[in-house]
Short mmCIF file of C-alpha atoms and ligand atoms in Angstrom, two decimals:
data_model
loop_
_atom_site.label_atom_id
_atom_site.label_comp_id
_atom_site.label_asym_id
_atom_site.label_seq_id
_atom_site.Cartn_x
_atom_site.Cartn_y
_atom_site.Cartn_z
CA MET A 124 53.52 -4.27 -10.18
CA THR A 125 50.75 -4.38 -7.79
CA HIS A 126 47.17 -3.05 -8.33
CA GLN A 127 45.55 -1.78 -5.33
CA LEU A 128 42.05 -2.36 -5.51
CA GLU A 129 40.06 1.01 -4.76
CA SER A 130 37.53 0.48 -2.29
CA ILE A 131 33.72 1.91 -3.43
CA PRO A 132 32.41 4.20 -0.93
CA PRO A 133 28.86 2.99 0.34
CA ILE A 134 25.63 4.46 -1.46
CA ASP A 135 24.25 7.17 0.40
CA TYR A 136 20.54 6.33 0.28
CA GLN A 137 19.14 9.18 1.88
CA GLN A 138 20.82 11.46 -0.27
CA LEU A 139 19.77 9.56 -3.40
CA ILE A 140 16.30 9.42 -2.55
CA GLU A 141 16.12 13.05 -1.58
CA THR A 142 17.76 13.80 -5.02
CA ILE A 143 15.55 11.49 -7.00
CA TYR A 144 12.51 13.10 -4.95
CA HIS A 145 13.19 16.65 -6.20
CA GLU A 146 14.11 15.59 -9.72
CA THR A 147 10.70 13.88 -10.24
CA LYS A 148 8.42 15.52 -8.09
CA HIS A 149 7.10 17.63 -11.04
CA LEU A 150 6.19 14.49 -12.97
CA ALA A 151 2.99 14.06 -11.05
CA GLN A 152 1.45 16.84 -13.20
CA LEU A 153 1.55 14.65 -16.34
CA GLY A 154 -0.97 12.16 -14.69
CA LYS A 155 -4.51 11.77 -13.66
CA VAL A 156 -5.80 10.68 -10.04
CA ALA A 157 -7.77 7.59 -10.26
CA ASP A 158 -11.44 8.98 -10.31
CA TYR A 159 -13.66 5.85 -10.88
CA ILE A 160 -13.78 5.38 -7.08
CA PRO A 161 -15.09 8.52 -5.71
CA ALA A 162 -13.13 8.12 -2.47
CA LEU A 163 -10.10 7.99 -4.46
CA ALA A 164 -10.80 11.00 -6.72
CA ARG A 165 -10.55 13.30 -3.63
CA VAL A 166 -6.75 12.82 -2.93
CA ASN A 167 -4.53 15.50 -3.11
CA PRO A 168 -2.51 14.99 -6.56
CA ASP A 169 0.46 16.79 -5.32
CA LEU A 170 1.49 14.28 -2.51
CA PHE A 171 4.91 12.08 -3.02
CA GLY A 172 6.51 10.03 -0.69
CA LEU A 173 9.75 7.84 -1.06
CA SER A 174 10.89 5.27 1.47
CA VAL A 175 13.87 2.70 1.39
CA VAL A 176 14.57 0.01 3.81
CA THR A 177 17.89 -1.43 3.50
CA GLN A 178 18.92 -5.28 4.25
CA GLU A 179 20.31 -3.98 7.68
CA GLY A 180 16.75 -2.40 8.53
CA LYS A 181 17.71 1.19 7.97
CA LEU A 182 14.96 3.30 7.01
CA HIS A 183 15.52 6.33 4.47
CA TYR A 184 12.63 8.56 3.20
CA ALA A 185 11.84 11.81 1.18
CA GLY A 186 8.86 13.93 1.12
CA ASP A 187 5.39 12.61 2.30
CA HIS A 188 6.44 9.25 3.28
CA GLU A 189 4.53 9.57 6.48
CA VAL A 190 0.98 10.24 4.98
CA PRO A 191 -1.07 6.97 4.70
CA PHE A 192 -2.68 6.26 1.36
CA SER A 193 -4.68 3.51 -0.06
CA ILE A 194 -2.85 0.52 -1.17
CA GLN A 195 -5.20 -0.81 -3.34
CA SER A 196 -3.71 -3.52 -5.73
CA VAL A 197 -0.65 -3.64 -3.59
CA SER A 198 -2.98 -5.63 -1.22
CA LYS A 199 -3.08 -8.42 -3.67
CA LEU A 200 0.44 -9.13 -2.75
CA PHE A 201 -0.46 -9.76 0.78
CA THR A 202 -3.58 -11.61 0.15
CA PHE A 203 -1.73 -14.09 -2.39
CA THR A 204 1.26 -14.40 0.26
CA LEU A 205 -1.02 -15.43 2.84
CA ALA A 206 -3.17 -17.75 0.72
CA PHE A 207 0.47 -19.00 -0.88
CA SER A 208 1.60 -19.79 2.69
CA HIS A 209 -0.99 -21.95 3.55
CA LEU A 210 -1.71 -23.78 0.26
CA GLY A 211 1.38 -24.22 -1.43
CA SER A 212 1.59 -25.29 -5.28
CA SER A 213 -2.05 -26.55 -4.85
CA ILE A 214 -3.10 -22.66 -5.12
CA TRP A 215 -2.30 -23.18 -8.84
CA ASN A 216 -5.37 -25.19 -9.56
CA ARG A 217 -7.29 -21.94 -9.15
CA LEU A 218 -5.10 -19.36 -10.72
CA ASP A 219 -2.53 -19.23 -13.53
CA ARG A 220 0.91 -17.38 -13.45
CA GLU A 221 1.39 -15.62 -16.97
CA PRO A 222 1.30 -12.22 -17.44
CA SER A 223 -2.38 -10.75 -18.79
CA GLY A 224 -1.31 -8.38 -21.28
CA THR A 225 -4.92 -6.93 -20.40
CA SER A 226 -5.91 -4.36 -17.97
CA PHE A 227 -6.19 -5.15 -14.45
CA ASN A 228 -10.08 -5.40 -14.53
CA SER A 229 -10.53 -6.98 -17.68
CA LEU A 230 -13.05 -9.62 -18.53
CA ILE A 231 -12.05 -10.93 -21.81
CA GLN A 232 -9.61 -13.46 -21.11
CA LEU A 233 -11.87 -15.20 -18.80
CA GLU A 234 -14.23 -16.32 -21.17
CA TYR A 235 -11.65 -18.35 -23.39
CA GLU A 236 -9.83 -19.48 -20.06
CA HIS A 237 -12.63 -21.01 -18.85
CA GLY A 238 -13.01 -18.57 -15.48
CA ILE A 239 -9.07 -19.42 -14.46
CA PRO A 240 -7.49 -15.81 -13.91
CA ARG A 241 -4.36 -15.18 -15.60
CA ASN A 242 -2.34 -14.29 -12.53
CA PRO A 243 -3.18 -13.40 -8.83
CA PHE A 244 -2.49 -9.60 -9.20
CA ILE A 245 -5.02 -8.88 -11.67
CA ASN A 246 -8.73 -8.28 -10.31
CA ALA A 247 -9.83 -11.38 -11.39
CA GLY A 248 -7.13 -13.30 -9.45
CA ALA A 249 -7.11 -11.60 -6.43
CA ILE A 250 -10.96 -12.30 -6.37
CA VAL A 251 -10.19 -15.97 -6.46
CA VAL A 252 -7.58 -15.46 -3.54
CA ALA A 253 -10.21 -13.47 -1.56
CA ASP A 254 -12.24 -16.65 -2.08
CA LEU A 255 -9.50 -18.85 -1.06
CA LEU A 256 -9.00 -16.75 2.24
CA LEU A 257 -12.76 -17.22 3.14
CA ASP A 258 -12.16 -21.07 3.37
CA LEU A 259 -8.64 -20.78 4.93
CA CYS A 260 -9.37 -18.18 7.66
CA LYS A 261 -12.03 -18.17 10.23
CA ASP A 262 -11.98 -14.15 10.12
CA PRO A 263 -10.20 -13.57 6.82
CA LEU A 264 -10.37 -9.58 7.44
CA GLU A 265 -8.96 -9.73 10.75
CA SER A 266 -6.28 -12.33 9.84
CA LEU A 267 -5.25 -10.20 6.68
CA LEU A 268 -4.89 -7.11 8.79
CA SER A 269 -2.50 -8.83 11.52
CA PHE A 270 -0.67 -10.41 8.75
CA ILE A 271 0.06 -6.93 7.23
CA GLN A 272 0.68 -5.28 10.55
CA GLU A 273 3.43 -7.73 11.31
CA LEU A 274 4.99 -7.65 8.10
CA SER A 275 4.87 -3.77 8.23
CA GLY A 276 5.93 -3.51 12.04
CA ASN A 277 3.07 -1.13 12.40
CA ASN A 278 -0.03 -1.90 14.27
CA GLN A 279 -1.87 1.37 12.83
CA VAL A 280 -2.44 -0.03 9.36
CA ASN A 281 -5.97 -0.51 8.88
CA TYR A 282 -8.96 -0.52 6.59
CA ASN A 283 -10.51 2.67 5.57
CA GLU A 284 -14.23 1.89 5.60
CA ASP A 285 -15.37 4.78 3.68
CA VAL A 286 -13.23 3.70 0.88
CA ALA A 287 -14.30 -0.01 1.00
CA GLU A 288 -17.92 1.39 0.67
CA SER A 289 -17.07 3.37 -2.16
CA GLU A 290 -15.66 0.58 -3.94
CA ARG A 291 -18.64 -1.83 -3.22
CA LEU A 292 -20.71 0.95 -4.81
CA THR A 293 -18.94 1.55 -7.82
CA GLY A 294 -17.32 -2.33 -7.93
CA HIS A 295 -19.91 -3.12 -10.89
CA ARG A 296 -16.84 -4.76 -12.84
CA ASN A 297 -15.66 -6.62 -9.86
CA PHE A 298 -18.95 -8.04 -9.49
CA ALA A 299 -19.16 -9.06 -13.08
CA LEU A 300 -15.82 -10.83 -12.66
CA ALA A 301 -16.75 -12.77 -9.58
CA HIS A 302 -20.09 -13.95 -10.80
CA PHE A 303 -18.64 -14.81 -14.24
CA MET A 304 -16.04 -16.83 -12.28
CA LYS A 305 -18.83 -18.34 -10.41
CA SER A 306 -20.40 -19.56 -13.44
CA PHE A 307 -17.28 -21.55 -14.06
CA ARG A 308 -17.08 -22.77 -10.41
CA ASN A 309 -14.02 -21.00 -9.76
CA ILE A 310 -15.50 -18.79 -6.73
CA HIS A 311 -16.73 -21.18 -3.96
CA ASN A 312 -18.43 -18.89 -1.55
CA PRO A 313 -21.07 -16.15 -2.04
CA VAL A 314 -20.09 -13.41 -4.36
CA GLU A 315 -21.08 -10.40 -1.80
CA LYS A 316 -18.68 -12.38 0.71
CA VAL A 317 -15.82 -12.62 -1.31
CA LEU A 318 -15.83 -8.80 -2.54
CA ASP A 319 -16.21 -7.86 0.84
CA ILE A 320 -12.67 -9.24 1.44
CA TYR A 321 -11.78 -7.81 -1.81
CA PHE A 322 -12.93 -4.51 -1.31
CA HIS A 323 -11.80 -3.95 2.19
CA GLN A 324 -7.97 -5.09 1.12
CA CYS A 325 -8.26 -2.50 -1.32
CA ALA A 326 -8.88 -0.02 1.21
CA ILE A 327 -5.94 -0.67 3.39
CA GLU A 328 -4.16 2.37 4.25
CA MET A 329 -0.47 2.83 4.97
CA ASN A 330 2.37 5.11 4.25
CA THR A 331 5.57 4.39 2.28
CA ASP A 332 7.79 3.66 5.21
CA SER A 333 5.43 1.03 6.46
CA LEU A 334 4.94 -0.50 2.54
CA ALA A 335 8.95 -0.75 2.08
CA GLN A 336 9.08 -2.42 5.47
CA SER A 337 6.32 -4.79 4.89
CA VAL A 338 7.97 -6.41 1.60
CA SER A 339 11.38 -6.73 3.57
CA PHE A 340 10.59 -10.64 4.02
CA LEU A 341 11.00 -10.79 0.20
CA VAL A 342 14.61 -8.97 0.60
CA HIS A 343 15.17 -11.61 3.37
CA ASN A 344 14.19 -14.56 1.05
CA GLY A 345 10.77 -15.20 2.89
CA ILE A 346 11.93 -14.56 6.61
CA ASN A 347 10.19 -11.54 8.37
CA PRO A 348 13.50 -9.79 9.54
CA LEU A 349 11.12 -7.84 12.39
CA ASN A 350 10.55 -11.00 14.09
CA GLY A 351 12.54 -13.81 12.14
CA LYS A 352 9.23 -15.77 11.43
CA THR A 353 9.37 -17.48 8.19
CA VAL A 354 6.63 -16.18 6.03
CA LEU A 355 7.44 -18.08 2.76
CA ASN A 356 9.82 -20.83 2.10
CA PRO A 357 12.82 -19.84 -0.29
CA SER A 358 11.17 -21.70 -3.15
CA GLN A 359 7.84 -19.69 -2.44
CA ALA A 360 9.84 -16.31 -1.93
CA LYS A 361 11.51 -17.14 -5.29
CA ARG A 362 8.13 -17.72 -7.41
CA LEU A 363 6.42 -14.56 -5.82
CA LYS A 364 9.06 -12.20 -6.92
CA ALA A 365 9.17 -13.76 -10.22
CA LEU A 366 5.44 -13.16 -10.35
CA MET A 367 5.87 -9.54 -9.38
CA LEU A 368 8.53 -8.95 -11.96
CA THR A 369 6.05 -10.30 -14.63
CA THR A 370 2.93 -9.26 -13.47
CA GLY A 371 3.01 -6.93 -10.86
CA LEU A 372 2.27 -3.62 -12.87
CA TYR A 373 -0.69 -5.18 -14.89
CA ASN A 374 -0.03 -4.55 -18.71
CA GLU A 375 2.92 -2.39 -17.96
CA SER A 376 5.09 -5.10 -16.32
CA GLY A 377 7.24 -5.78 -19.04
CA ASP A 378 8.04 -2.08 -19.55
CA PHE A 379 8.57 -1.61 -15.70
CA ALA A 380 10.98 -4.67 -16.05
CA PHE A 381 12.80 -3.09 -18.79
CA ARG A 382 12.93 0.25 -17.22
CA VAL A 383 13.31 -0.59 -13.50
CA GLY A 384 14.52 -3.88 -13.15
CA MET A 385 13.01 -4.72 -9.70
CA PRO A 386 9.97 -7.02 -8.89
CA ALA A 387 7.34 -4.81 -8.01
CA LYS A 388 3.72 -4.14 -7.39
CA SER A 389 1.44 -1.36 -8.05
CA GLY A 390 -2.11 0.25 -7.25
CA VAL A 391 -4.43 2.80 -8.49
CA GLY A 392 -3.92 4.63 -5.18
CA GLY A 393 -0.34 5.65 -6.65
CA GLY A 394 1.47 3.24 -4.63
CA ILE A 395 4.34 1.14 -5.92
CA VAL A 396 6.27 -1.22 -3.86
CA ALA A 397 9.62 -2.78 -5.17
CA LEU A 398 12.69 -4.62 -4.20
CA ILE A 399 16.30 -6.04 -4.77
CA PRO A 400 16.76 -9.40 -3.03
CA ASP A 401 19.37 -9.23 -0.25
CA VAL A 402 19.60 -5.49 -0.90
CA LEU A 403 16.48 -3.20 -0.20
CA SER A 404 13.09 -2.54 -0.41
CA ILE A 405 11.58 0.76 -1.83
CA ALA A 406 8.10 2.11 -1.75
CA GLY A 407 6.79 5.30 -3.74
CA PHE A 408 3.65 7.29 -3.58
CA SER A 409 2.20 9.76 -5.87
CA PRO A 410 -1.46 9.52 -6.87
CA ALA A 411 -1.17 11.02 -10.22
CA LEU A 412 -1.59 7.70 -12.64
CA ASN A 413 -0.75 6.91 -16.48
CA GLU A 414 -3.05 5.39 -18.73
CA LYS A 415 -2.17 1.81 -17.84
CA GLY A 416 -3.09 2.72 -13.69
CA ASN A 417 0.43 3.15 -12.43
CA SER A 418 1.95 6.18 -10.89
CA ILE A 419 3.91 8.13 -13.18
CA ALA A 420 6.35 9.72 -10.81
CA CYS A 421 6.93 6.53 -8.92
CA ILE A 422 8.02 4.76 -11.95
CA GLU A 423 10.57 7.47 -12.98
CA ALA A 424 11.74 7.54 -9.37
CA MET A 425 12.35 3.66 -9.32
CA GLU A 426 14.09 3.78 -12.75
CA ARG A 427 16.26 6.63 -11.68
CA PHE A 428 17.09 4.79 -8.31
CA THR A 429 18.37 1.78 -10.05
CA THR A 430 20.06 3.51 -12.67
CA TYR A 431 22.09 6.06 -10.23
CA SER A 432 22.68 3.62 -7.79
CA GLY A 433 23.67 0.81 -10.46
CA LYS A 434 21.63 -1.75 -8.52
CA SER A 435 18.72 -3.87 -9.75
CA ILE A 436 18.11 -7.58 -10.11
CA PHE A 437 19.97 -7.63 -13.45
N1 LIG B 197 -10.13 -1.31 -6.10
C1 LIG B 197 -9.45 -1.29 -7.31
C2 LIG B 197 -10.57 -1.94 -8.29
O1 LIG B 197 -10.67 -3.16 -8.12
C3 LIG B 197 -8.12 -1.73 -7.30
C4 LIG B 197 -7.56 -1.66 -8.64
C5 LIG B 197 -6.14 -1.62 -8.48
O2 LIG B 197 -5.43 -1.10 -7.68
O3 LIG B 197 -5.56 -1.91 -9.53
O4 LIG B 197 -10.86 -1.29 -9.41
#
């Protein structure tokens, strides 16, 4: 007797994200927009966008996918990638690569760990990366912006100066973190200059279409599919995805890996970007956050995405 393999129909990602969008949109009501930075407190909490870019480069979207938002800590992914591509493993002289288990702007661990941040995706780690970029690039803000524009294929991506200024005026914890690390000699440049990079990177704006596209290089093992350029070598790309899985959602990284099963990075602007190597990347934006500072609707949407599609990294 012969068994015929039934061919499995390809997943209709457009239909899938539209379904998930409608199922999860109401969840924004359960969260709270970040209000510790005045410019973020003014964002409409009802916005919700989802975008998927497949390995073949096809874009699918639902909701407010064209509305630019403040990517905040998602920018830590790009600054780290830029510094890592220049420095390779010597970057680990200044940073660790362990989950922190503490909130994104915590000072506590830095004291016992002699000013070495637990990972590049908490604020302390990103501030060290900003310090590295000052040494690596002649004009770090210019280099960072063109790097992100190339990855996203969108030359409209830009800094929002009002948000950057709002961050500076209220960034007391970030000043504290930078000065504290400087006392351990883990910040080399003047604190004001380092934080100018940090506050600006947080104030980068883009929509979910561009954000999903901007991590396609990790779907393609380190190569930007838009221009064929190597962004990271395969070993570096592997390490970055491992860091995203273990540290990308602050002290909710374990729960996100458990529920969703994708390497990801979140920001308090309400954005989350995630990916499945060789398959696709997905970005979501919904500004209402849970108490860990992550978007409630985006997490639920991504959990449904991997559950319904049967695709994750596990
Ligand atoms: N600009 C924010 C801060 O430094 C970034 C926080 C985030 O998205 O985690 O407080």
